[in-house]
mmCIF file of C-alpha atoms and ligand atoms in Angstrom:
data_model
loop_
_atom_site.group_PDB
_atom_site.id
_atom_site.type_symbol
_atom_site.label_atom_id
_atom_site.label_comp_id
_atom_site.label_asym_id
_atom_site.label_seq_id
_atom_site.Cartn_x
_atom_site.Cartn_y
_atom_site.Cartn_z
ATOM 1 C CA UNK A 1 -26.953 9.727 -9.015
ATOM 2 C CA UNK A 2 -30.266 8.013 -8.530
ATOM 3 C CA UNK A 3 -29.891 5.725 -5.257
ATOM 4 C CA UNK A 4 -31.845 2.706 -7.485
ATOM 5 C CA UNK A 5 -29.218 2.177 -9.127
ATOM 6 C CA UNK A 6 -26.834 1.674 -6.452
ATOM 7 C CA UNK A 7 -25.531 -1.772 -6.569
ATOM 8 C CA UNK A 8 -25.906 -3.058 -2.799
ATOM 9 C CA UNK A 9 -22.722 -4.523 -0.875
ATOM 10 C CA UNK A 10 -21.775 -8.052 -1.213
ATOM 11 C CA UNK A 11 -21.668 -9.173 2.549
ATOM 12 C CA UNK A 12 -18.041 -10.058 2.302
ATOM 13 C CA UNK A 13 -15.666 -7.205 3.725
ATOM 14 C CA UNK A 14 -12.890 -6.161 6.205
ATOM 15 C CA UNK A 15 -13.907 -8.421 9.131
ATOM 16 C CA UNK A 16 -10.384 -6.560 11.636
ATOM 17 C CA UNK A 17 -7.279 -4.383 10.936
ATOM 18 C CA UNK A 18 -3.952 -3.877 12.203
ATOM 19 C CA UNK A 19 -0.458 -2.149 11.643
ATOM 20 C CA UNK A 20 2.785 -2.711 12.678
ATOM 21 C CA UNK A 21 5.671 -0.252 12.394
ATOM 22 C CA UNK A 22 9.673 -0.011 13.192
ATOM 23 C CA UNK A 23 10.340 1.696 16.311
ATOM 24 C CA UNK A 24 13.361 3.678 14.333
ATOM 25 C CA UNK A 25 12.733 6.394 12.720
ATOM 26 C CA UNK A 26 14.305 9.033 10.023
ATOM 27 C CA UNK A 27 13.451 12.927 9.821
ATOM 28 C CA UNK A 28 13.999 14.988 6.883
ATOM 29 C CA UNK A 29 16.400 16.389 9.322
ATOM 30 C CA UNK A 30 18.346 13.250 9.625
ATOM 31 C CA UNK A 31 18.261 12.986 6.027
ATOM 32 C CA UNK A 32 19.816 16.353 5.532
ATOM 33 C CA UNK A 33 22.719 15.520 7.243
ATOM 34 C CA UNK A 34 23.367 11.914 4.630
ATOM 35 C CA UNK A 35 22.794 13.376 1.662
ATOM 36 C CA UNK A 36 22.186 16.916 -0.272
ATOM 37 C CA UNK A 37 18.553 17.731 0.672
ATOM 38 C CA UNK A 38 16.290 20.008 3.016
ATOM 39 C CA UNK A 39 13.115 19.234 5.296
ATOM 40 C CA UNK A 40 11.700 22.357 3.084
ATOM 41 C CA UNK A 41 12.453 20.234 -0.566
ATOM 42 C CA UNK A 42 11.001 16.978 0.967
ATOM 43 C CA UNK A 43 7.795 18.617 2.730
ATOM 44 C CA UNK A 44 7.083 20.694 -0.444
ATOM 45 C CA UNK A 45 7.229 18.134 -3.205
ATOM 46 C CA UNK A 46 6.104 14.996 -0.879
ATOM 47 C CA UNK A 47 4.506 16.150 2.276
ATOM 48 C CA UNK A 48 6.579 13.260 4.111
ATOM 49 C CA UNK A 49 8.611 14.723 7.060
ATOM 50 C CA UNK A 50 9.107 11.680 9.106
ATOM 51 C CA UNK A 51 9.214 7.776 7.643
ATOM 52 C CA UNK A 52 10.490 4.492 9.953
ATOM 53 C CA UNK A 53 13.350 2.250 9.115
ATOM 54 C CA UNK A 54 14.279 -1.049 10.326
ATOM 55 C CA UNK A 55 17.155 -2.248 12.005
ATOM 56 C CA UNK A 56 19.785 -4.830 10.661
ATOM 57 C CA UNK A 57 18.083 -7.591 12.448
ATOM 58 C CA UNK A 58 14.514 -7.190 11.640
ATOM 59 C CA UNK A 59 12.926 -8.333 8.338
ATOM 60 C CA UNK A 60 9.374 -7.825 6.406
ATOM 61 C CA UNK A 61 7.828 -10.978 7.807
ATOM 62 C CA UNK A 62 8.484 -9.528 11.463
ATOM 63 C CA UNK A 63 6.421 -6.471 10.598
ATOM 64 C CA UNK A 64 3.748 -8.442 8.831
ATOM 65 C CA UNK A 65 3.471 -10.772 11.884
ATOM 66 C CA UNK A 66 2.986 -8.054 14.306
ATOM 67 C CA UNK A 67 0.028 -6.627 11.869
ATOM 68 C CA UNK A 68 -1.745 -10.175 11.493
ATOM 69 C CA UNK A 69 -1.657 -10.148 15.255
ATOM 70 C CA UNK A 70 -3.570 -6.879 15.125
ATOM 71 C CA UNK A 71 -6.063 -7.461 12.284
ATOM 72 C CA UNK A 72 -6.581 -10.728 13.920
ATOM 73 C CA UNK A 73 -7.536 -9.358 17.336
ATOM 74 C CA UNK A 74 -9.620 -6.710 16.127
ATOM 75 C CA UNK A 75 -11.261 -9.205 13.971
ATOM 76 C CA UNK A 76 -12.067 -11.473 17.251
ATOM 77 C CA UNK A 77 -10.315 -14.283 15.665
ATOM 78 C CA UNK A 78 -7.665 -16.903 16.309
ATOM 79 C CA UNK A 79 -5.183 -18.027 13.766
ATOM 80 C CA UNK A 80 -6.676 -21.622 13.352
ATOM 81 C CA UNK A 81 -9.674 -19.532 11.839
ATOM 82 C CA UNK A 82 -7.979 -18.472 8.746
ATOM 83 C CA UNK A 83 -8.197 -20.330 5.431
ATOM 84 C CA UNK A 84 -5.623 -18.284 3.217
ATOM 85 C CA UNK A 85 -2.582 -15.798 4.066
ATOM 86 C CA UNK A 86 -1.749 -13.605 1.002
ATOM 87 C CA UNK A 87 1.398 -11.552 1.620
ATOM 88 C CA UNK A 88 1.094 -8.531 -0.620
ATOM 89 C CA UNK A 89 5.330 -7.179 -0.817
ATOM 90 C CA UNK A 90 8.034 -6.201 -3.136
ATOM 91 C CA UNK A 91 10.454 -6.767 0.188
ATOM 92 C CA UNK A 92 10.192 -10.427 0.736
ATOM 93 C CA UNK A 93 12.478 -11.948 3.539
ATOM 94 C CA UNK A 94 14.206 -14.134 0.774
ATOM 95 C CA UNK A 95 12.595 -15.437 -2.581
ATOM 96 C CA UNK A 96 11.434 -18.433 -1.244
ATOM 97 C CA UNK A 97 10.032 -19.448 0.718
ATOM 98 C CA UNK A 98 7.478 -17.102 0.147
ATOM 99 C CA UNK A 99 6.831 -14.595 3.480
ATOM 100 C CA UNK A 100 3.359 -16.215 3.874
ATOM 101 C CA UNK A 101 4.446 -19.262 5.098
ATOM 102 C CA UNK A 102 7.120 -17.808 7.557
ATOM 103 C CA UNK A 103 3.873 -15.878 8.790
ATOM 104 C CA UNK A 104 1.761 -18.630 8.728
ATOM 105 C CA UNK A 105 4.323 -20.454 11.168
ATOM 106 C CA UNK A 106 4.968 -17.745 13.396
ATOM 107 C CA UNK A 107 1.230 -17.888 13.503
ATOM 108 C CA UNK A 108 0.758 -21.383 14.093
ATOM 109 C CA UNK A 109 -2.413 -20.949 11.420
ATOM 110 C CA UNK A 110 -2.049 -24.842 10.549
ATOM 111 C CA UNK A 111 -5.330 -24.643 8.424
ATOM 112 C CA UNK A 112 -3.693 -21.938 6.144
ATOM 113 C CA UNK A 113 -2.502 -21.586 2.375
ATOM 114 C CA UNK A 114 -0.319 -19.352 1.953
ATOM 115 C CA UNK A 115 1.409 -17.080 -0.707
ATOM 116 C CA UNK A 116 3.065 -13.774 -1.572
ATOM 117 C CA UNK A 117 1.552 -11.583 -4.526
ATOM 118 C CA UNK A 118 3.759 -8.942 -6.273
ATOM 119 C CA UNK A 119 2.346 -5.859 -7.368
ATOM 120 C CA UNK A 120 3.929 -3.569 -5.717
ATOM 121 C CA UNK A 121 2.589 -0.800 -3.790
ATOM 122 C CA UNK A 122 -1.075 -1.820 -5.529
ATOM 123 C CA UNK A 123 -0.277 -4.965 -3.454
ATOM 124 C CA UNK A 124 -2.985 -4.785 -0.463
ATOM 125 C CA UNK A 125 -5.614 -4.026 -2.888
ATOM 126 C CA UNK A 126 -5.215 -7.039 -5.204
ATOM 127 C CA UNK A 127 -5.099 -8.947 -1.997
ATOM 128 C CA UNK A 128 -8.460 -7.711 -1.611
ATOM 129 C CA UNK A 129 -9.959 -8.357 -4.944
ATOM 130 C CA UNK A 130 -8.392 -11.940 -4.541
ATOM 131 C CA UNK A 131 -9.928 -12.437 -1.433
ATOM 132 C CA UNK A 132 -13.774 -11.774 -2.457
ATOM 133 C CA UNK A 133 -12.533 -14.107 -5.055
ATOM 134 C CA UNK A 134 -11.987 -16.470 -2.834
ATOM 135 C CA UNK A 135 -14.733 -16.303 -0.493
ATOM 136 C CA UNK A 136 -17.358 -16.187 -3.484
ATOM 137 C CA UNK A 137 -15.942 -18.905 -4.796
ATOM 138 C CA UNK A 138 -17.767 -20.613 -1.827
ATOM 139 C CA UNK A 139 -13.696 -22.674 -1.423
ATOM 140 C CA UNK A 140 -12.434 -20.283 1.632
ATOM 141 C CA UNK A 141 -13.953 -18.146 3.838
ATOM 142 C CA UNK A 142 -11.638 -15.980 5.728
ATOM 143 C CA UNK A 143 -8.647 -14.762 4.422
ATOM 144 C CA UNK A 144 -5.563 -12.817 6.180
ATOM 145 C CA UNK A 145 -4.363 -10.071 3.610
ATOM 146 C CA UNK A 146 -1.156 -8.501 4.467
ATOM 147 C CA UNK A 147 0.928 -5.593 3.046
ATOM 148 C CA UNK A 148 4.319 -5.528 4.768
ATOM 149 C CA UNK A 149 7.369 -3.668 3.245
ATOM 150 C CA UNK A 150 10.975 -2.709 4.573
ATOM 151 C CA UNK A 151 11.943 -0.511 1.327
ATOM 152 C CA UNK A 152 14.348 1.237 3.368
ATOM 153 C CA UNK A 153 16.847 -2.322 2.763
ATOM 154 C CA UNK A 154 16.621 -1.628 -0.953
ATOM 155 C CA UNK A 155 17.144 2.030 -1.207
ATOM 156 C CA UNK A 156 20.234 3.774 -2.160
ATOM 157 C CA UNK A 157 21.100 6.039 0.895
ATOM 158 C CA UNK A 158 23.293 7.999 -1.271
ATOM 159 C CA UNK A 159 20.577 8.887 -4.441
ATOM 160 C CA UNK A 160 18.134 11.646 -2.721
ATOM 161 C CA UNK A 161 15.952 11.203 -5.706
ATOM 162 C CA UNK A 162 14.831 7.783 -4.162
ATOM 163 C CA UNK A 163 15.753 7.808 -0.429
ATOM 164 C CA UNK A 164 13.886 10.767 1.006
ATOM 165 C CA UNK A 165 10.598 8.795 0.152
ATOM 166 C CA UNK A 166 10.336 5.510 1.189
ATOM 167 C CA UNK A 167 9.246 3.728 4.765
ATOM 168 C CA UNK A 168 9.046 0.397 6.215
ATOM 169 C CA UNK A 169 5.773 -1.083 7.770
ATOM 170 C CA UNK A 170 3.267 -3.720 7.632
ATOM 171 C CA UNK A 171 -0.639 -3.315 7.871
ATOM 172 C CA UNK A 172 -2.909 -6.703 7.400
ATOM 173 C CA UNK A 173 -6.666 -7.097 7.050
ATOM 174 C CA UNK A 174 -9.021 -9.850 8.361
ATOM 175 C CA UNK A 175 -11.332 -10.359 4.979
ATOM 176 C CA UNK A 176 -14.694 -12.253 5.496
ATOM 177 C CA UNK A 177 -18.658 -12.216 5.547
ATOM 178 C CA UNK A 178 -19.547 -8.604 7.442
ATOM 179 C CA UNK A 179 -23.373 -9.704 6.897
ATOM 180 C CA UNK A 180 -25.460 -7.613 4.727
ATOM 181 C CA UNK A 181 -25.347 -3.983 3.818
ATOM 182 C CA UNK A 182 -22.145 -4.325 4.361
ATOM 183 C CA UNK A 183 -18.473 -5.092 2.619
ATOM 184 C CA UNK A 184 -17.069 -4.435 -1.005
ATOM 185 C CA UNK A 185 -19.388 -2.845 -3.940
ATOM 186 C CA UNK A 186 -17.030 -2.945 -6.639
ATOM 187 C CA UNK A 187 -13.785 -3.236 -7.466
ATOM 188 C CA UNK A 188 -10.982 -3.013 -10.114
ATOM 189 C CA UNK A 189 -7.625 -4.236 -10.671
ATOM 190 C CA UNK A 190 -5.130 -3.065 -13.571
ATOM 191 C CA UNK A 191 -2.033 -3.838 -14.891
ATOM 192 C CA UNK A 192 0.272 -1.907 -17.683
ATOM 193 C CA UNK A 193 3.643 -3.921 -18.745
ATOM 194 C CA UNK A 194 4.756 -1.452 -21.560
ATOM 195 C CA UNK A 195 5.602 0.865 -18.788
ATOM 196 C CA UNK A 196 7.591 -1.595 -16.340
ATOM 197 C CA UNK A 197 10.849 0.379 -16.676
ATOM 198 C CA UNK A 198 9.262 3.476 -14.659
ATOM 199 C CA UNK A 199 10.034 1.786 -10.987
ATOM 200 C CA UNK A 200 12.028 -0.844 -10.604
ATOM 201 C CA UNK A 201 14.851 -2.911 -8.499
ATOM 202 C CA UNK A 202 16.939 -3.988 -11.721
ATOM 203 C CA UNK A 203 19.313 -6.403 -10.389
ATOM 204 C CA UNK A 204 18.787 -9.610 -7.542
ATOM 205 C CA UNK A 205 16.404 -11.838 -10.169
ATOM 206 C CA UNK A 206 17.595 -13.975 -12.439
ATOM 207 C CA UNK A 207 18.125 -11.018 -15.442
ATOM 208 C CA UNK A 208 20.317 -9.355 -13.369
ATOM 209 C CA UNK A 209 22.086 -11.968 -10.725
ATOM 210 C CA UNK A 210 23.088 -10.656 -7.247
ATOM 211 C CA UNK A 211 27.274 -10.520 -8.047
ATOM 212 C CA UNK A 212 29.698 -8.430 -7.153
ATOM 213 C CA UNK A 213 29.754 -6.151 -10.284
ATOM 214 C CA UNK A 214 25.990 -5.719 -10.068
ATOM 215 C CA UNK A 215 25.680 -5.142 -6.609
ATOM 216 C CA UNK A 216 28.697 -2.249 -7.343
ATOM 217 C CA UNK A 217 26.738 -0.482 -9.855
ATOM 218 C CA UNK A 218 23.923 -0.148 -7.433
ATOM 219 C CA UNK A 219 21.167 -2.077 -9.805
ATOM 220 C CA UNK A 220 19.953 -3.632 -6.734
ATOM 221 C CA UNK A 221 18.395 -0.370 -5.395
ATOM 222 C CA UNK A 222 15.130 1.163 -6.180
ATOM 223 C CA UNK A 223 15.756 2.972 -9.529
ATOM 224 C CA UNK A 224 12.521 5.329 -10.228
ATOM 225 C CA UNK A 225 11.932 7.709 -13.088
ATOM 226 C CA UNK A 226 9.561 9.983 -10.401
ATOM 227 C CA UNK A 227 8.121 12.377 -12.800
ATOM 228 C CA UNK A 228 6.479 9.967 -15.419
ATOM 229 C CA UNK A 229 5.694 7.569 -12.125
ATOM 230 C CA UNK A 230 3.678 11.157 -10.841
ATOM 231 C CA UNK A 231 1.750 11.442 -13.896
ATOM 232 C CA UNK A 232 0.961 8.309 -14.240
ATOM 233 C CA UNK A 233 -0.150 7.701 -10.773
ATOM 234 C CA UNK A 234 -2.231 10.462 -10.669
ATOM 235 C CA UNK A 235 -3.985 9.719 -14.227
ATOM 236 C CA UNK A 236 -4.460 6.164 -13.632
ATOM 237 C CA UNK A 237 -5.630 6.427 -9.639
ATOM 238 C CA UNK A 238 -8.080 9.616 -10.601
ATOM 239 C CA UNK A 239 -9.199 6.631 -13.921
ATOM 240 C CA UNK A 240 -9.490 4.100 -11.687
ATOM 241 C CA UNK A 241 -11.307 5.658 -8.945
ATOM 242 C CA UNK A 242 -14.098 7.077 -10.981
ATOM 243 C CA UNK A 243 -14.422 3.672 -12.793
ATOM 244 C CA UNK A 244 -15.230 2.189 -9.405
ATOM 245 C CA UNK A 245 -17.719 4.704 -8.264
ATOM 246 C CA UNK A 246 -19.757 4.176 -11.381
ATOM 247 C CA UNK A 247 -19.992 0.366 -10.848
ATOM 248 C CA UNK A 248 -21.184 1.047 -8.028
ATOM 249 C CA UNK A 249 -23.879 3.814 -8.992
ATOM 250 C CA UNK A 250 -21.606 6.331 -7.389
ATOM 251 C CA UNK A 251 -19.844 9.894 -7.710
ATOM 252 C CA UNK A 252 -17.112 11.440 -5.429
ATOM 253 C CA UNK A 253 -19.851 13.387 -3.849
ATOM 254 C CA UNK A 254 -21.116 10.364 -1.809
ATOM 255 C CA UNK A 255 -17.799 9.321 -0.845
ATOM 256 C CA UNK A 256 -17.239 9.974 2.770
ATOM 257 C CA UNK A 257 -13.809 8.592 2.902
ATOM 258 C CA UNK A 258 -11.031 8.454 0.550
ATOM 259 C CA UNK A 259 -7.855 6.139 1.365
ATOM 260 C CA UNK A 260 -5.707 6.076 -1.361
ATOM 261 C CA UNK A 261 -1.804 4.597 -1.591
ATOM 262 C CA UNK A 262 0.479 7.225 0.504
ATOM 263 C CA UNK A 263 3.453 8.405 -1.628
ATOM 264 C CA UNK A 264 3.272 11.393 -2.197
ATOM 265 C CA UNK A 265 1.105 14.163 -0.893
ATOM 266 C CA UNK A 266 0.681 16.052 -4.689
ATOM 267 C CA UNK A 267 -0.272 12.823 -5.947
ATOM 268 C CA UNK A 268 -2.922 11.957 -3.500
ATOM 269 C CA UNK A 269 -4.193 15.980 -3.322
ATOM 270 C CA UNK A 270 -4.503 16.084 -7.346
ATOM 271 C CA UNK A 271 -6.107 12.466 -7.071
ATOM 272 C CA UNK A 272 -8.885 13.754 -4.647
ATOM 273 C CA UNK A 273 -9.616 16.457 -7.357
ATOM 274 C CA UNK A 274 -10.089 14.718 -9.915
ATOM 275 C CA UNK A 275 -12.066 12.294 -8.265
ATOM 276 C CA UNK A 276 -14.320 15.506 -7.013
ATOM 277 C CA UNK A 277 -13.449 14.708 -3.009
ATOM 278 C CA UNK A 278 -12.840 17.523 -0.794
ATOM 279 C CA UNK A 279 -9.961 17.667 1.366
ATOM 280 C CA UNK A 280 -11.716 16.868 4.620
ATOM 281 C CA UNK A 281 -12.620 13.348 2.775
ATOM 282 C CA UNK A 282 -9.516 12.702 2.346
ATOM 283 C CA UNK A 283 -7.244 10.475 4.640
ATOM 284 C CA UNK A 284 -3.510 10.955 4.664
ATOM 285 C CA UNK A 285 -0.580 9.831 7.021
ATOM 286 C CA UNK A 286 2.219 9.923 4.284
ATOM 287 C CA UNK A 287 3.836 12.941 6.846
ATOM 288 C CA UNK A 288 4.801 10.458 9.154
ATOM 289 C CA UNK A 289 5.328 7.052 7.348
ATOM 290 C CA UNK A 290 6.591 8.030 4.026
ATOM 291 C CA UNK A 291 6.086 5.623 0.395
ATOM 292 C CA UNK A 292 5.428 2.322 2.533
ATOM 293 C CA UNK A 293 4.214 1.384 -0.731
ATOM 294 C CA UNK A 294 2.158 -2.542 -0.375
ATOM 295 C CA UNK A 295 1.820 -1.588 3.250
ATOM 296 C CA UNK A 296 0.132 2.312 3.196
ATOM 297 C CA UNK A 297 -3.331 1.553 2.661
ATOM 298 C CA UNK A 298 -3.762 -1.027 5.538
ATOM 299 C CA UNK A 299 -1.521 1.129 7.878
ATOM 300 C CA UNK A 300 -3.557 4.117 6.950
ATOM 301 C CA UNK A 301 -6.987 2.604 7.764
ATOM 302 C CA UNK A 302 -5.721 1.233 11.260
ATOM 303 C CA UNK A 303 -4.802 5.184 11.965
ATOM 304 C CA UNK A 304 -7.548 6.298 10.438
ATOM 305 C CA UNK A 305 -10.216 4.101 12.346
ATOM 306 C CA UNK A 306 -8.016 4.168 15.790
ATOM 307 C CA UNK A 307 -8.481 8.169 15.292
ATOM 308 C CA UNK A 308 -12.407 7.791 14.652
ATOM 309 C CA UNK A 309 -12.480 8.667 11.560
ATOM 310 C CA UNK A 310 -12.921 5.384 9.966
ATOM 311 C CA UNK A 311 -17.128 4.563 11.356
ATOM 312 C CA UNK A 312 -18.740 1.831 10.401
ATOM 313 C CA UNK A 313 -21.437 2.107 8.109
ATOM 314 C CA UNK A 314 -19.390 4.616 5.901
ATOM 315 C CA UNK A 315 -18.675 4.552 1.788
ATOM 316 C CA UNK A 316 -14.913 4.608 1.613
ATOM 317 C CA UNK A 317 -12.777 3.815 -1.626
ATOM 318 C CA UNK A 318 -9.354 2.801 -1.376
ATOM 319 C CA UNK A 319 -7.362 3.763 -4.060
ATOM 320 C CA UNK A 320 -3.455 2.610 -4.973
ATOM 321 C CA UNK A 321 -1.088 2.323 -8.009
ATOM 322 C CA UNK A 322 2.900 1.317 -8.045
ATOM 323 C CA UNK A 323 5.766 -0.296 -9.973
ATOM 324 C CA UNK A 324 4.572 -3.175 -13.141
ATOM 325 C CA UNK A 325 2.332 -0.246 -13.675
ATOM 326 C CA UNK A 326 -0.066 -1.585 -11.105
ATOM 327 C CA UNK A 327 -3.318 -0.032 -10.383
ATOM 328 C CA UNK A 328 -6.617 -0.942 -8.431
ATOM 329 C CA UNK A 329 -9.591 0.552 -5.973
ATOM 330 C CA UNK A 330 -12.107 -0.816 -4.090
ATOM 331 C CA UNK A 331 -15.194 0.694 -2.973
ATOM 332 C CA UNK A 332 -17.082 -0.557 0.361
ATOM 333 C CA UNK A 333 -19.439 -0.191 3.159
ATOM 334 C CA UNK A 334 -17.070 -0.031 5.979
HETATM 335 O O1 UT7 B 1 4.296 4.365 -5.037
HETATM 336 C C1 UT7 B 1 4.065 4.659 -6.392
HETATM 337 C C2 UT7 B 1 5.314 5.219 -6.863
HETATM 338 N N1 UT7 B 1 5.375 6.662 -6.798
HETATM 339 C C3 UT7 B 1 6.426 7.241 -6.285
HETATM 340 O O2 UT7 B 1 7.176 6.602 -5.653
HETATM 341 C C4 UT7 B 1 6.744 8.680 -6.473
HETATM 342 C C5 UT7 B 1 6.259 9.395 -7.677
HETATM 343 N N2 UT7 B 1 7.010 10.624 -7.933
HETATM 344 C C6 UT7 B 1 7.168 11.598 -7.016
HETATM 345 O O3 UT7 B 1 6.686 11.555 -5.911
HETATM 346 C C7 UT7 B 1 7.914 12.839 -7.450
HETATM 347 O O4 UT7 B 1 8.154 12.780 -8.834
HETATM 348 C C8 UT7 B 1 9.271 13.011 -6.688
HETATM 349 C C9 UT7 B 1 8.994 13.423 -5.251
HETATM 350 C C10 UT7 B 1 10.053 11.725 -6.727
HETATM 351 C C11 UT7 B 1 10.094 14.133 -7.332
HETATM 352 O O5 UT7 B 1 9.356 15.328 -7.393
HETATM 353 P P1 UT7 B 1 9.306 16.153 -8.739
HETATM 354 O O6 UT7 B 1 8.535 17.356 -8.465
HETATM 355 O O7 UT7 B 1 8.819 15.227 -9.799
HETATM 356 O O8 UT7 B 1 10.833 16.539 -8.931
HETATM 357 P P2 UT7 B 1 11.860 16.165 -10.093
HETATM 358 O O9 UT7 B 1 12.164 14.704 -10.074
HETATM 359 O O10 UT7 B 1 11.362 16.751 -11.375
HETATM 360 O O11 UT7 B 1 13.127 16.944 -9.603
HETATM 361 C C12 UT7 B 1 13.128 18.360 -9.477
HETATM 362 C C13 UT7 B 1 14.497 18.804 -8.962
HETATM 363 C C14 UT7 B 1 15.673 18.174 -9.708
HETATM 364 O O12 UT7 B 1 16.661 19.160 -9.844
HETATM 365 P P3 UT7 B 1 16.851 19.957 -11.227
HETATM 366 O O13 UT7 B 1 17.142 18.891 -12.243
HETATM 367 O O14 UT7 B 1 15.538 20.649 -11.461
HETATM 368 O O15 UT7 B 1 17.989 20.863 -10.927
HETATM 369 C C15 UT7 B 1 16.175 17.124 -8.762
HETATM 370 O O16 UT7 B 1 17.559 16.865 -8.899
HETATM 371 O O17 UT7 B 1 14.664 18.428 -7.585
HETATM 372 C C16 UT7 B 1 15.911 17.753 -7.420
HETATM 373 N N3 UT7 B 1 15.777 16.785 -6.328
HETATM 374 C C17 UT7 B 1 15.998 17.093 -5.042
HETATM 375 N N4 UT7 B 1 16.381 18.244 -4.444
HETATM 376 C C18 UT7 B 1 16.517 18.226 -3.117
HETATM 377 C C19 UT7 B 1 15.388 15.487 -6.416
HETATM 378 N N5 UT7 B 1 15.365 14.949 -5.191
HETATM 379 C C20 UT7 B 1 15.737 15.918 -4.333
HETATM 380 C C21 UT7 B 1 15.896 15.975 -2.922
HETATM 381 N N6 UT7 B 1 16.285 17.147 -2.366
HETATM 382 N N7 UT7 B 1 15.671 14.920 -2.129
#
């Protein structure tokens, strides 16, 4: 595509990163041993092998703390420099109130607003989009977006359709003026209610209220129709993706990194193909973490920069999609 009509970056970008992850952990080989599975079954049809689980006493906002701690170091910057907290998770520590304030405390980032958003494992990357939003709006100019899960508290450790795939973890981003050449090109956010029924945690809310009959049946676990949630994350990340790229005057043949959500190996492999990005373009940690679902892309960027693959200077899109149907990318000079 003809480099003139490549739409230059807008200055505001990914100023630090940072991760923080359970020290417990769950093989395929614990898992074969709790319910009716096999490290070959999970490996084939998810490429997860490993994912880390929480203990009894630890809760989302723990894991996102230790993240903003990270993002914030690498970013060079204190807590009192931060104008907004956006918590991206479908695992809150309670309903209210929200986990961004109980990481704004632990913070001590007294200059702060803070709030969860809910969208699922596309979480991180409205954070994002909200972010620029906020920094163009000339109101705020650095904002702490964190994705920070602990699915392993809602999953059914009996149902090994479901519990074979998800992870706990927390990755957070330090979003902010990079200076020019730099930051986000173009990005897109989606949303698809008709299909709502495809992941969800039926009971808790107020349809469904936390009593003893409902918490019986189980309809406060993760109940996922995986199939249809394959196909559709596949068509709508590949849609999504391509979308983005042509904003920005792109094709998959200039990306040099692709990051997309980590649930499921096929889903990210099929993605890169349709998106025209070979394999070596392609980041992937979903081996070792499993579906950490808000929390993947941040956690994967901290691995993938710590590793040197992440330079600055290079065009990476993020990719993600997850439960509302939820879908979003971002393109950016790194
Ligand atoms: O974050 C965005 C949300 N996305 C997701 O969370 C995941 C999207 N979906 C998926 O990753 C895949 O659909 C799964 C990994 C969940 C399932 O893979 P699949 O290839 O779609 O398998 P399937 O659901 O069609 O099941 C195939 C077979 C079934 O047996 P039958 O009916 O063919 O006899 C399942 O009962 O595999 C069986 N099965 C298992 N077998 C061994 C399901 N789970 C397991 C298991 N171990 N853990």
């Amino acid at each position: 595509m003809s480099e003139q009509r490549r739409k230059a970056p807008s200055g505001i970008g990914i100023l630090g990163i940072g991760s923080c992850v359970p020290e417990g952990e769950l093989t395929n080989y614990d898992l074969e041993k709790m319910v009716d599975t096999t490290d070959q079954w999970i490996r084939e049809r998810t490429g997860i092998f490993k994912r880390h689980k929480t203990d009894d006493q630890t809760a989302t906002s723990d894991l996102a703390i230790g993240a903003a701690r990270e993002a914030l170091s690498d970013a060079g910057l204190g807590p009192e420099d931060i104008d907004v907290i956006v918590v991206a998770t479908a695992t809150p520590d309670m309903f209210f109130p929200s986990t961004a304030c109980l990481v704004q405390n632990a913070l001590g980032a007294s200059q702060a607003v803070a709030f969860d958003i809910g969208a699922a494992c596309t979480g991180f990357l409205y954070g994002l989009s909200m972010a620029e939003i906020c920094i163009e709006s000339g109101r705020y100019e650095r904002i702490l977006v964190i994705g920070a899960e602990t699915l392993t508290k809602i999953v059914d450790w009996t149902d090994r359709a479901t519990c074979v795939l998800f992870g706990d973890g927390a990755g957070a981003a330090v979003v902010g003026r990079v200076g020019e050449g730099r930051g986000f090109i173009a990005w897109r956010i989606g949303s698809d209610g008709t299909m709502s029924d495809l992941i969800k945690q039926p009971a808790g809310g107020s349809r469904m209220r936390p009593t003893e009959e409902n918490l019986r049946s189980g309809d406060h676990f993760i109940r996922l129709q995986g199939n249809r949630v394959f196909k559709a994350a596949v068509k709508a990340m590949a849609s999504v993706a391509v979308d983005t790229l042509e904003d920005g005057g792109y094709t998959g043949d200039d990306l040099e990194l692709l990051v997309t959500h980590q649930a499921n190996g096929r889903i990210i492999d099929a993605t890169a193909r349709r998106i025209n990005v070979p394999p070596e373009k392609v980041f992937s940690n979903v081996e070792d973490y499993g579906n950490t679902s808000a929390a993947s892309i941040p956690i994967a960027l901290t691995e993938a920069k710590e590793k040197g693959i992440l330079k600055e200077g290079m065009l990476v899109e993020l990719v993600a999609f997850g439960s509302g149907l939820t879908w979003g990318s971002n393109l950016m000079i790194w």
